[in-house]
PDB file of C-alpha atoms and ligand atoms in Angstrom:
ATOM      1  CA  MET A 915     -21.329  17.930   6.641  1.00 59.00           C
ATOM      2  CA  SER A 916     -22.492  18.218  10.231  1.00 71.00           C
ATOM      3  CA  PRO A 917     -20.868  20.791  12.524  1.00 72.00           C
ATOM      4  CA  LEU A 918     -19.308  17.857  14.368  1.00 76.00           C
ATOM      5  CA  THR A 919     -17.481  16.609  11.279  1.00 85.00           C
ATOM      6  CA  PRO A 920     -13.751  17.031  11.900  1.00 85.00           C
ATOM      7  CA  ALA A 921     -11.730  19.275   9.601  1.00 90.00           C
ATOM      8  CA  ARG A 922      -8.990  17.370   7.802  1.00 96.00           C
ATOM      9  CA  THR A 923      -5.594  18.642   6.757  1.00 95.00           C
ATOM     10  CA  ARG A 924      -3.785  17.706   3.587  1.00 96.00           C
ATOM     11  CA  GLN A 925      -0.139  16.719   4.043  1.00 96.00           C
ATOM     12  CA  SER A 926       2.093  16.854   0.960  1.00 97.00           C
ATOM     13  CA  ARG A 927       3.301  13.377   0.167  1.00 97.00           C
ATOM     14  CA  ARG A 928       6.110  11.968  -1.939  1.00 98.00           C
ATOM     15  CA  TYR A 929       5.366   8.701  -3.711  1.00 98.00           C
ATOM     16  CA  LEU A 930       7.247   6.230  -5.893  1.00 98.00           C
ATOM     17  CA  MET A 931       5.318   4.878  -8.889  1.00 99.00           C
ATOM     18  CA  CYS A 932       6.082   2.705 -11.939  1.00 98.00           C
ATOM     19  CA  ARG A 933       4.284   3.130 -15.288  1.00 98.00           C
ATOM     20  CA  PRO A 934       2.749  -0.261 -16.184  1.00 98.00           C
ATOM     21  CA  GLU A 935       4.279  -0.435 -19.667  1.00 98.00           C
ATOM     22  CA  HIS A 936       4.912  -4.163 -19.324  1.00 98.00           C
ATOM     23  CA  PHE A 937       1.746  -4.964 -17.387  1.00 98.00           C
ATOM     24  CA  THR A 938       0.054  -8.286 -18.085  1.00 97.00           C
ATOM     25  CA  VAL A 939      -1.053 -11.320 -16.113  1.00 98.00           C
ATOM     26  CA  SER A 940       1.251 -14.159 -17.162  1.00 97.00           C
ATOM     27  CA  TYR A 941       1.317 -16.088 -13.860  1.00 98.00           C
ATOM     28  CA  SER A 942      -0.910 -16.436 -10.827  1.00 98.00           C
ATOM     29  CA  ILE A 943       0.314 -15.755  -7.287  1.00 98.00           C
ATOM     30  CA  ASN A 944      -2.961 -14.471  -5.844  1.00 98.00           C
ATOM     31  CA  PRO A 945      -6.633 -15.406  -6.414  1.00 97.00           C
ATOM     32  CA  TRP A 946      -7.297 -12.337  -8.604  1.00 97.00           C
ATOM     33  CA  MET A 947      -4.758 -13.316 -11.258  1.00 98.00           C
ATOM     34  CA  GLU A 948      -6.119 -15.443 -14.108  1.00 98.00           C
ATOM     35  CA  PRO A 949      -3.526 -15.729 -16.882  1.00 98.00           C
ATOM     36  CA  ALA A 950      -6.172 -17.064 -19.304  1.00 97.00           C
ATOM     37  CA  LYS A 951      -8.095 -13.767 -19.093  1.00 96.00           C
ATOM     38  CA  PRO A 952      -6.884 -11.139 -21.567  1.00 95.00           C
ATOM     39  CA  THR A 953      -5.383  -7.886 -20.252  1.00 97.00           C
ATOM     40  CA  ASP A 954      -5.197  -4.517 -21.957  1.00 98.00           C
ATOM     41  CA  THR A 955      -1.826  -2.908 -21.269  1.00 98.00           C
ATOM     42  CA  ALA A 956      -2.768   0.398 -22.918  1.00 98.00           C
ATOM     43  CA  LEU A 957      -5.831   0.652 -20.685  1.00 98.00           C
ATOM     44  CA  ALA A 958      -3.720  -0.175 -17.623  1.00 98.00           C
ATOM     45  CA  VAL A 959      -1.345   2.658 -18.563  1.00 98.00           C
ATOM     46  CA  ARG A 960      -4.240   5.116 -19.073  1.00 98.00           C
ATOM     47  CA  GLN A 961      -5.806   4.232 -15.732  1.00 98.00           C
ATOM     48  CA  TRP A 962      -2.441   4.438 -13.980  1.00 98.00           C
ATOM     49  CA  GLN A 963      -1.870   7.835 -15.641  1.00 98.00           C
ATOM     50  CA  SER A 964      -5.138   9.089 -14.132  1.00 98.00           C
ATOM     51  CA  LEU A 965      -3.879   8.182 -10.663  1.00 98.00           C
ATOM     52  CA  TYR A 966      -0.540   9.864 -11.357  1.00 98.00           C
ATOM     53  CA  GLU A 967      -2.328  13.023 -12.517  1.00 98.00           C
ATOM     54  CA  ALA A 968      -4.702  13.020  -9.555  1.00 98.00           C
ATOM     55  CA  TYR A 969      -1.721  12.988  -7.184  1.00 98.00           C
ATOM     56  CA  ILE A 970       0.035  15.789  -9.057  1.00 98.00           C
ATOM     57  CA  ALA A 971      -3.140  17.888  -9.209  1.00 98.00           C
ATOM     58  CA  LEU A 972      -3.416  17.709  -5.429  1.00 98.00           C
ATOM     59  CA  GLY A 973       0.159  18.824  -4.920  1.00 97.00           C
ATOM     60  CA  HIS A 974       1.974  15.547  -4.341  1.00 98.00           C
ATOM     61  CA  GLU A 975       5.453  14.784  -5.606  1.00 98.00           C
ATOM     62  CA  ILE A 976       5.855  11.646  -7.698  1.00 98.00           C
ATOM     63  CA  GLU A 977       9.109   9.807  -8.359  1.00 98.00           C
ATOM     64  CA  LEU A 978       9.229   7.200 -11.103  1.00 98.00           C
ATOM     65  CA  ILE A 979      11.164   3.951 -11.361  1.00 98.00           C
ATOM     66  CA  ASP A 980      11.718   2.519 -14.849  1.00 98.00           C
ATOM     67  CA  PRO A 981       9.472  -0.436 -15.678  1.00 98.00           C
ATOM     68  CA  GLN A 982      11.362  -3.586 -16.689  1.00 98.00           C
ATOM     69  CA  PRO A 983      10.344  -6.076 -19.371  1.00 97.00           C
ATOM     70  CA  GLY A 984       9.422  -9.457 -17.910  1.00 97.00           C
ATOM     71  CA  LEU A 985       8.472  -7.963 -14.534  1.00 98.00           C
ATOM     72  CA  PRO A 986       4.762  -7.211 -15.034  1.00 98.00           C
ATOM     73  CA  ASP A 987       4.041  -6.737 -11.315  1.00 98.00           C
ATOM     74  CA  MET A 988       6.585  -3.942 -10.925  1.00 98.00           C
ATOM     75  CA  VAL A 989       3.735  -1.433 -11.253  1.00 98.00           C
ATOM     76  CA  TYR A 990       2.815  -2.397  -7.677  1.00 98.00           C
ATOM     77  CA  THR A 991       5.563  -0.274  -6.143  1.00 98.00           C
ATOM     78  CA  ALA A 992       4.094  -0.528  -2.639  1.00 98.00           C
ATOM     79  CA  ASN A 993       5.923  -3.850  -2.546  1.00 98.00           C
ATOM     80  CA  GLY A 994       9.210  -2.179  -3.492  1.00 98.00           C
ATOM     81  CA  GLY A 995      10.202  -1.272   0.049  1.00 98.00           C
ATOM     82  CA  PHE A 996       9.247   0.298   3.345  1.00 98.00           C
ATOM     83  CA  VAL A 997      10.732   3.719   3.923  1.00 98.00           C
ATOM     84  CA  ILE A 998      10.999   5.844   7.062  1.00 98.00           C
ATOM     85  CA  ASP A 999      13.401   8.760   7.632  1.00 97.00           C
ATOM     86  CA  GLY A1000      15.342   8.095   4.449  1.00 98.00           C
ATOM     87  CA  VAL A1001      15.971   4.434   5.330  1.00 98.00           C
ATOM     88  CA  ALA A1002      14.653   1.969   2.745  1.00 98.00           C
ATOM     89  CA  TYR A1003      14.130  -1.598   3.928  1.00 98.00           C
ATOM     90  CA  VAL A1004      13.898  -3.394   0.607  1.00 98.00           C
ATOM     91  CA  PRO A1005      11.755  -6.422  -0.208  1.00 98.00           C
ATOM     92  CA  ARG A1006      12.527 -10.082  -0.475  1.00 98.00           C
ATOM     93  CA  PHE A1007       9.596 -11.446  -2.416  1.00 98.00           C
ATOM     94  CA  ARG A1008       7.844 -14.672  -1.475  1.00 98.00           C
ATOM     95  CA  TYR A1009       7.466 -15.863  -5.089  1.00 98.00           C
ATOM     96  CA  ALA A1010      10.213 -16.302  -7.686  1.00 98.00           C
ATOM     97  CA  GLU A1011       8.088 -14.451 -10.260  1.00 98.00           C
ATOM     98  CA  ARG A1012       8.721 -11.157  -8.455  1.00 98.00           C
ATOM     99  CA  GLN A1013      12.227 -11.664  -7.105  1.00 98.00           C
ATOM    100  CA  GLY A1014      13.739 -10.037 -10.202  1.00 98.00           C
ATOM    101  CA  GLU A1015      12.272  -6.717  -9.005  1.00 98.00           C
ATOM    102  CA  GLU A1016      14.419  -6.621  -5.868  1.00 98.00           C
ATOM    103  CA  GLN A1017      17.635  -5.408  -7.507  1.00 98.00           C
ATOM    104  CA  HIS A1018      15.797  -2.634  -9.381  1.00 98.00           C
ATOM    105  CA  PHE A1019      14.211  -1.220  -6.250  1.00 98.00           C
ATOM    106  CA  SER A1020      17.484  -1.472  -4.289  1.00 98.00           C
ATOM    107  CA  ARG A1021      19.325   0.347  -7.049  1.00 98.00           C
ATOM    108  CA  TRP A1022      16.676   3.056  -7.306  1.00 98.00           C
ATOM    109  CA  PHE A1023      16.884   3.792  -3.580  1.00 98.00           C
ATOM    110  CA  ARG A1024      20.674   3.822  -3.645  1.00 98.00           C
ATOM    111  CA  GLU A1025      20.782   6.214  -6.581  1.00 98.00           C
ATOM    112  CA  ASN A1026      18.222   8.495  -4.999  1.00 97.00           C
ATOM    113  CA  GLY A1027      19.855   9.191  -1.666  1.00 96.00           C
ATOM    114  CA  PHE A1028      18.241   6.578   0.563  1.00 98.00           C
ATOM    115  CA  ARG A1029      20.112   4.297   2.938  1.00 98.00           C
ATOM    116  CA  VAL A1030      19.281   0.760   1.854  1.00 98.00           C
ATOM    117  CA  VAL A1031      18.809  -2.029   4.386  1.00 98.00           C
ATOM    118  CA  GLU A1032      18.940  -5.465   2.735  1.00 98.00           C
ATOM    119  CA  PRO A1033      16.514  -7.786   4.515  1.00 98.00           C
ATOM    120  CA  GLU A1034      17.287 -11.195   5.904  1.00 98.00           C
ATOM    121  CA  HIS A1035      13.673 -12.282   5.804  1.00 98.00           C
ATOM    122  CA  THR A1036      10.866 -12.566   3.274  1.00 98.00           C
ATOM    123  CA  ASN A1037       8.845  -9.362   3.180  1.00 98.00           C
ATOM    124  CA  GLU A1038       6.832  -7.430   0.614  1.00 98.00           C
ATOM    125  CA  GLY A1039       7.404  -3.866   1.730  1.00 98.00           C
ATOM    126  CA  GLU A1040       4.553  -1.473   2.250  1.00 98.00           C
ATOM    127  CA  GLY A1041       2.163  -4.129   0.968  1.00 98.00           C
ATOM    128  CA  ASP A1042       2.420  -5.617   4.452  1.00 98.00           C
ATOM    129  CA  PHE A1043       3.870  -2.798   6.579  1.00 98.00           C
ATOM    130  CA  LEU A1044       1.899   0.352   7.296  1.00 98.00           C
ATOM    131  CA  LEU A1045       3.082   3.184   9.488  1.00 98.00           C
ATOM    132  CA  ALA A1046       0.263   4.228  11.831  1.00 98.00           C
ATOM    133  CA  GLY A1047       1.453   7.049  14.060  1.00 97.00           C
ATOM    134  CA  ASP A1048       4.214   5.687  16.280  1.00 95.00           C
ATOM    135  CA  VAL A1049       3.659   2.015  15.468  1.00 98.00           C
ATOM    136  CA  ILE A1050       4.116  -0.168  12.425  1.00 98.00           C
ATOM    137  CA  LEU A1051       1.183  -2.425  11.564  1.00 98.00           C
ATOM    138  CA  ALA A1052       2.504  -5.590   9.923  1.00 98.00           C
ATOM    139  CA  GLY A1053       0.577  -8.230   7.976  1.00 98.00           C
ATOM    140  CA  ARG A1054       1.323 -11.944   8.202  1.00 98.00           C
ATOM    141  CA  GLY A1055      -0.275 -15.105   6.902  1.00 98.00           C
ATOM    142  CA  PHE A1056       0.310 -14.954   3.161  1.00 98.00           C
ATOM    143  CA  ARG A1057       3.434 -13.072   2.129  1.00 98.00           C
ATOM    144  CA  SER A1058       5.699 -11.425   4.701  1.00 98.00           C
ATOM    145  CA  ALA A1059       7.393 -13.810   7.146  1.00 98.00           C
ATOM    146  CA  ASP A1060       6.965 -13.386  10.904  1.00 98.00           C
ATOM    147  CA  ASP A1061      10.724 -12.937  11.209  1.00 98.00           C
ATOM    148  CA  SER A1062      10.483  -9.838   9.009  1.00 98.00           C
ATOM    149  CA  HIS A1063       8.235  -8.250  11.642  1.00 98.00           C
ATOM    150  CA  ARG A1064      10.989  -8.685  14.233  1.00 98.00           C
ATOM    151  CA  GLU A1065      13.516  -7.446  11.712  1.00 98.00           C
ATOM    152  CA  ILE A1066      11.679  -4.167  10.976  1.00 98.00           C
ATOM    153  CA  ALA A1067      11.163  -3.548  14.693  1.00 98.00           C
ATOM    154  CA  ARG A1068      14.970  -3.574  15.007  1.00 98.00           C
ATOM    155  CA  VAL A1069      15.682  -1.643  11.811  1.00 98.00           C
ATOM    156  CA  PHE A1070      13.263   1.188  12.604  1.00 98.00           C
ATOM    157  CA  ASP A1071      13.326   0.908  16.406  1.00 98.00           C
ATOM    158  CA  ARG A1072       9.531   1.020  16.606  1.00 97.00           C
ATOM    159  CA  GLU A1073       6.775  -1.095  18.031  1.00 98.00           C
ATOM    160  CA  VAL A1074       5.456  -3.552  15.451  1.00 98.00           C
ATOM    161  CA  VAL A1075       1.899  -4.859  15.729  1.00 98.00           C
ATOM    162  CA  SER A1076       1.503  -8.162  13.884  1.00 98.00           C
ATOM    163  CA  LEU A1077      -1.891  -8.724  12.275  1.00 98.00           C
ATOM    164  CA  THR A1078      -2.941 -12.060  10.802  1.00 98.00           C
ATOM    165  CA  LEU A1079      -4.699 -12.090   7.441  1.00 98.00           C
ATOM    166  CA  VAL A1080      -7.007 -15.045   6.820  1.00 98.00           C
ATOM    167  CA  ASP A1081      -8.788 -14.429   3.486  1.00 98.00           C
ATOM    168  CA  PRO A1082      -6.647 -15.254   0.413  1.00 98.00           C
ATOM    169  CA  ARG A1083      -8.264 -12.410  -1.566  1.00 98.00           C
ATOM    170  CA  PHE A1084      -6.745  -9.981   0.934  1.00 98.00           C
ATOM    171  CA  TYR A1085      -3.225 -11.368   0.976  1.00 98.00           C
ATOM    172  CA  HIS A1086      -1.380  -8.120   1.729  1.00 98.00           C
ATOM    173  CA  LEU A1087      -2.203  -5.874   4.682  1.00 98.00           C
ATOM    174  CA  ASP A1088      -2.775  -2.907   2.350  1.00 98.00           C
ATOM    175  CA  THR A1089      -5.691  -4.717   0.703  1.00 98.00           C
ATOM    176  CA  ALA A1090      -7.543  -4.872   4.031  1.00 98.00           C
ATOM    177  CA  LEU A1091      -6.462  -1.809   6.015  1.00 98.00           C
ATOM    178  CA  SER A1092      -5.797   1.800   5.213  1.00 98.00           C
ATOM    179  CA  VAL A1093      -4.176   4.503   7.357  1.00 98.00           C
ATOM    180  CA  LEU A1094      -6.096   7.720   6.702  1.00 98.00           C
ATOM    181  CA  ASP A1095      -3.829  10.164   8.533  1.00 98.00           C
ATOM    182  CA  PRO A1096      -0.277   9.767   7.230  1.00 97.00           C
ATOM    183  CA  VAL A1097       1.098  12.325   9.686  1.00 95.00           C
ATOM    184  CA  VAL A1098       0.002  12.732  13.326  1.00 95.00           C
ATOM    185  CA  ALA A1099       1.596  14.335  16.359  1.00 94.00           C
ATOM    186  CA  PRO A1100       3.769  11.998  18.474  1.00 92.00           C
ATOM    187  CA  GLY A1101       1.579   9.832  20.699  1.00 91.00           C
ATOM    188  CA  GLU A1102      -1.534  10.576  18.654  1.00 95.00           C
ATOM    189  CA  THR A1103      -3.484   7.775  16.992  1.00 96.00           C
ATOM    190  CA  PRO A1104      -4.374   8.153  13.305  1.00 97.00           C
ATOM    191  CA  THR A1105      -7.761   7.195  11.936  1.00 98.00           C
ATOM    192  CA  ILE A1106      -7.639   3.897  10.103  1.00 98.00           C
ATOM    193  CA  ALA A1107     -10.169   1.947   8.044  1.00 98.00           C
ATOM    194  CA  TYR A1108     -10.239  -1.827   7.781  1.00 98.00           C
ATOM    195  CA  LEU A1109     -12.133  -4.849   6.624  1.00 98.00           C
ATOM    196  CA  PRO A1110     -12.874  -6.891   9.765  1.00 98.00           C
ATOM    197  CA  GLY A1111     -13.443 -10.181   7.925  1.00 98.00           C
ATOM    198  CA  ALA A1112      -9.933 -10.179   6.491  1.00 98.00           C
ATOM    199  CA  PHE A1113      -8.376 -10.706   9.961  1.00 98.00           C
ATOM    200  CA  ASP A1114      -8.405 -13.475  12.553  1.00 98.00           C
ATOM    201  CA  ASP A1115     -10.201 -12.942  15.876  1.00 98.00           C
ATOM    202  CA  ALA A1116      -7.105 -11.956  17.844  1.00 98.00           C
ATOM    203  CA  SER A1117      -6.083  -9.350  15.264  1.00 98.00           C
ATOM    204  CA  ARG A1118      -9.607  -7.933  15.119  1.00 98.00           C
ATOM    205  CA  ALA A1119      -9.584  -7.585  18.903  1.00 98.00           C
ATOM    206  CA  GLU A1120      -6.200  -5.855  18.755  1.00 98.00           C
ATOM    207  CA  LEU A1121      -7.475  -3.412  16.114  1.00 98.00           C
ATOM    208  CA  GLU A1122     -10.590  -2.657  18.172  1.00 98.00           C
ATOM    209  CA  ARG A1123      -8.495  -1.991  21.232  1.00 98.00           C
ATOM    210  CA  ARG A1124      -5.966   0.254  19.526  1.00 98.00           C
ATOM    211  CA  PHE A1125      -8.270   1.997  17.076  1.00 98.00           C
ATOM    212  CA  PRO A1126     -11.719   2.305  18.672  1.00 97.00           C
ATOM    213  CA  ASP A1127     -12.672   5.070  16.218  1.00 97.00           C
ATOM    214  CA  ALA A1128     -11.700   3.146  13.100  1.00 98.00           C
ATOM    215  CA  ILE A1129     -13.954   3.016  10.061  1.00 98.00           C
ATOM    216  CA  ARG A1130     -15.102  -0.558   9.623  1.00 98.00           C
ATOM    217  CA  VAL A1131     -15.687  -1.175   5.964  1.00 98.00           C
ATOM    218  CA  ALA A1132     -18.373  -3.483   4.557  1.00 98.00           C
ATOM    219  CA  ASP A1133     -17.457  -6.674   2.687  1.00 98.00           C
ATOM    220  CA  ALA A1134     -18.866  -5.279  -0.570  1.00 98.00           C
ATOM    221  CA  ASP A1135     -16.426  -2.346  -0.467  1.00 98.00           C
ATOM    222  CA  GLY A1136     -13.533  -4.554   0.564  1.00 98.00           C
ATOM    223  CA  ALA A1137     -14.254  -6.936  -2.317  1.00 97.00           C
ATOM    224  CA  VAL A1138     -13.691  -4.140  -4.870  1.00 97.00           C
ATOM    225  CA  PHE A1139     -10.373  -3.250  -3.184  1.00 97.00           C
ATOM    226  CA  GLY A1140     -11.878  -0.158  -1.555  1.00 98.00           C
ATOM    227  CA  LEU A1141      -9.319  -0.364   1.240  1.00 98.00           C
ATOM    228  CA  ASN A1142      -6.417  -0.376  -1.152  1.00 98.00           C
ATOM    229  CA  SER A1143      -6.336   3.381  -0.965  1.00 98.00           C
ATOM    230  CA  ALA A1144      -3.910   6.228  -0.378  1.00 98.00           C
ATOM    231  CA  SER A1145      -4.597   9.221   1.834  1.00 98.00           C
ATOM    232  CA  ASP A1146      -2.924  12.579   2.325  1.00 98.00           C
ATOM    233  CA  GLY A1147      -4.910  13.268   5.481  1.00 98.00           C
ATOM    234  CA  GLU A1148      -7.693  15.043   3.631  1.00 98.00           C
ATOM    235  CA  ASN A1149      -8.010  13.474   0.185  1.00 98.00           C
ATOM    236  CA  VAL A1150      -8.487   9.725   0.121  1.00 98.00           C
ATOM    237  CA  PHE A1151      -7.857   8.113  -3.256  1.00 98.00           C
ATOM    238  CA  ILE A1152     -10.257   5.192  -3.580  1.00 98.00           C
ATOM    239  CA  SER A1153     -11.954   2.978  -6.138  1.00 98.00           C
ATOM    240  CA  PRO A1154     -15.222   4.474  -7.466  1.00 98.00           C
ATOM    241  CA  ARG A1155     -16.825   1.100  -6.818  1.00 98.00           C
ATOM    242  CA  ALA A1156     -16.394   1.402  -3.048  1.00 98.00           C
ATOM    243  CA  THR A1157     -19.528   3.539  -2.635  1.00 98.00           C
ATOM    244  CA  GLY A1158     -20.213   2.616   0.999  1.00 98.00           C
ATOM    245  CA  PHE A1159     -16.661   3.477   2.034  1.00 98.00           C
ATOM    246  CA  GLU A1160     -16.925   6.702   0.046  1.00 98.00           C
ATOM    247  CA  ALA A1161     -19.947   7.743   2.151  1.00 98.00           C
ATOM    248  CA  GLN A1162     -18.196   6.745   5.400  1.00 98.00           C
ATOM    249  CA  LEU A1163     -15.198   8.897   4.454  1.00 98.00           C
ATOM    250  CA  ARG A1164     -17.397  11.929   3.746  1.00 98.00           C
ATOM    251  CA  GLU A1165     -19.103  11.526   7.124  1.00 97.00           C
ATOM    252  CA  ARG A1166     -15.676  11.706   8.759  1.00 97.00           C
ATOM    253  CA  GLY A1167     -14.687  14.851   6.887  1.00 97.00           C
ATOM    254  CA  TYR A1168     -12.375  13.293   4.299  1.00 98.00           C
ATOM    255  CA  THR A1169     -12.640  14.076   0.589  1.00 98.00           C
ATOM    256  CA  PRO A1170     -12.807  10.906  -1.520  1.00 98.00           C
ATOM    257  CA  GLN A1171     -10.984  11.126  -4.854  1.00 98.00           C
ATOM    258  CA  LEU A1172     -12.290   8.414  -7.136  1.00 98.00           C
ATOM    259  CA  VAL A1173      -9.773   6.720  -9.426  1.00 98.00           C
ATOM    260  CA  ASP A1174     -10.655   3.580 -11.360  1.00 98.00           C
ATOM    261  CA  LEU A1175      -7.819   1.043 -11.730  1.00 98.00           C
ATOM    262  CA  SER A1176     -10.023  -1.876 -12.856  1.00 97.00           C
ATOM    263  CA  GLU A1177      -7.388  -3.196 -15.262  1.00 98.00           C
ATOM    264  CA  LEU A1178      -4.729  -3.328 -12.557  1.00 98.00           C
ATOM    265  CA  LEU A1179      -7.153  -5.254 -10.349  1.00 98.00           C
ATOM    266  CA  LEU A1180      -6.658  -8.161 -12.771  1.00 98.00           C
ATOM    267  CA  GLY A1181      -3.209  -8.471 -11.217  1.00 98.00           C
ATOM    268  CA  GLY A1182      -4.667  -8.241  -7.735  1.00 98.00           C
ATOM    269  CA  GLY A1183      -3.666  -4.651  -7.086  1.00 98.00           C
ATOM    270  CA  GLY A1184      -5.246  -1.228  -6.730  1.00 98.00           C
ATOM    271  CA  ILE A1185      -4.416   2.349  -5.831  1.00 98.00           C
ATOM    272  CA  LYS A1186      -2.261   1.700  -2.775  1.00 98.00           C
ATOM    273  CA  CYS A1187      -0.399  -1.143  -4.463  1.00 98.00           C
ATOM    274  CA  CYS A1188       0.710   1.333  -7.145  1.00 98.00           C
ATOM    275  CA  THR A1189       1.932   3.846  -4.542  1.00 98.00           C
ATOM    276  CA  LEU A1190       4.973   3.640  -2.278  1.00 98.00           C
ATOM    277  CA  GLU A1191       5.356   6.345   0.301  1.00 98.00           C
ATOM    278  CA  LEU A1192       8.840   7.922   0.459  1.00 98.00           C
ATOM    279  CA  ARG A1193       9.457   9.332   3.918  1.00 97.00           C
ATOM    280  CA  GLY A1194      12.623  11.354   4.251  1.00 93.00           C
ATOM    281  CA  GLY A1195      15.692  10.902   2.039  1.00 75.00           C
ATOM    282  CA  GLU A1196      17.698  13.551   0.236  1.00 59.00           C
ATOM    283  CA  ARG A1197      16.623  15.135  -3.012  1.00 52.00           C
TER     284      ARG A1197
HETATM  285  N1  LIG B 653       0.323  -9.421  -8.512  1.00 51.11           N
HETATM  286  C1  LIG B 653       0.935  -8.817  -7.372  1.00 51.11           C
HETATM  287  C2  LIG B 653       1.280  -9.860  -6.330  1.00 51.11           C
HETATM  288  O1  LIG B 653       0.531 -10.790  -6.177  1.00 51.11           O
HETATM  289  C3  LIG B 653       0.028  -7.773  -6.798  1.00 51.11           C
HETATM  290  C4  LIG B 653       0.650  -6.999  -5.679  1.00 51.11           C
HETATM  291  C5  LIG B 653      -0.287  -6.038  -5.014  1.00 51.11           C
HETATM  292  N2  LIG B 653       0.397  -5.182  -4.156  1.00 51.11           N
HETATM  293  C6  LIG B 653      -0.012  -4.773  -2.945  1.00 51.11           C
HETATM  294  N3  LIG B 653       0.679  -3.880  -2.333  1.00 51.11           N
HETATM  295  N4  LIG B 653      -1.076  -5.280  -2.376  1.00 51.11           N
HETATM  296  O2  LIG B 653       2.288  -9.784  -5.673  1.00 51.11           O
END
C-alpha cells in the first residue's frame, strides 16, 4: 500500500438475508436463468452460509426472513425493499413469478418495527435503488418503473438520480454499480464502482460528473458479477472471480473479502442480491 492510499473505516451494518432452502431455477426472468440447467440447492445453501459467516465474523448483524416454498428467488433479499431511517418501501415485482414474495417482506418489516410504505409503482427494492451519500441512485430500463423513482423521491424526501441500464445481463442497478462507503458525512460523496458499459451515454456522463473518483470496472469483472458486492466502508465482499476489481479495491485501501456464490449466479444473483441493508428501525 502506498503512503497515499486512503485509510478506510469499517461501519457496522445490519443486513436482512434469506437462507436459500428452496433455491432452484424453475423459470427464466433474466438471461442468467436457464431452467434446463440443473441446480444444487445444498451447494447454494453452503455458499450462502459462507457469506453469512463472513458478515458475522466482521461484526455485522444479520436478520433472517423465513424462506418460502415455491419462491426460489426469495434468497435475493436486496429486492425485498429499500430501507432508510426505519422506513421500508416494499417492492412490487415486475414479474408474476416473484410477486408472491411481496407479502412476506411486508410482514417481516411490520413485525420487526419498521414503518412500511406500500408502493404504487413497480420497483424491485435495493436491486435498483442505492443510497449514495445524500442521493439515491435509481436504475431503470429493465425492472423498476420510472414512476417508482418519483415515488421514492417523495417517500424519502431525497434527490433521486435516474440511471438507465442497457445490457440485459445487468438488469438491476446493483449488478452494475456498487457504493463502497455506506456512511459518509452530510454533503460528502462516497466512492462508488461501476461498469460503464452497462449504462447509456447520458447516465455514464452523469456518473462521471458526480463521481469523478469512481472505480471503473472492466467488462471481465462485471461479467462475473464483481459489482454485485457489499461494502462496510473497509471490507468489500466480492466474487473471487473479479480479480481486476479486487486489485483496484486494494489500491484504494479497501480490503476485499472473497466469497464465492457461483450457484446463486445461476439465478442471476450474487453477494449484493443476497443482502438487504436495514437502516434504522427499532430492535
Ligand atoms: N432471479 C432473480 C430475478 O431475476 C435475481 C434477482 C437478483 N437480485 C438483485 N438484487 N440483483 O429477479
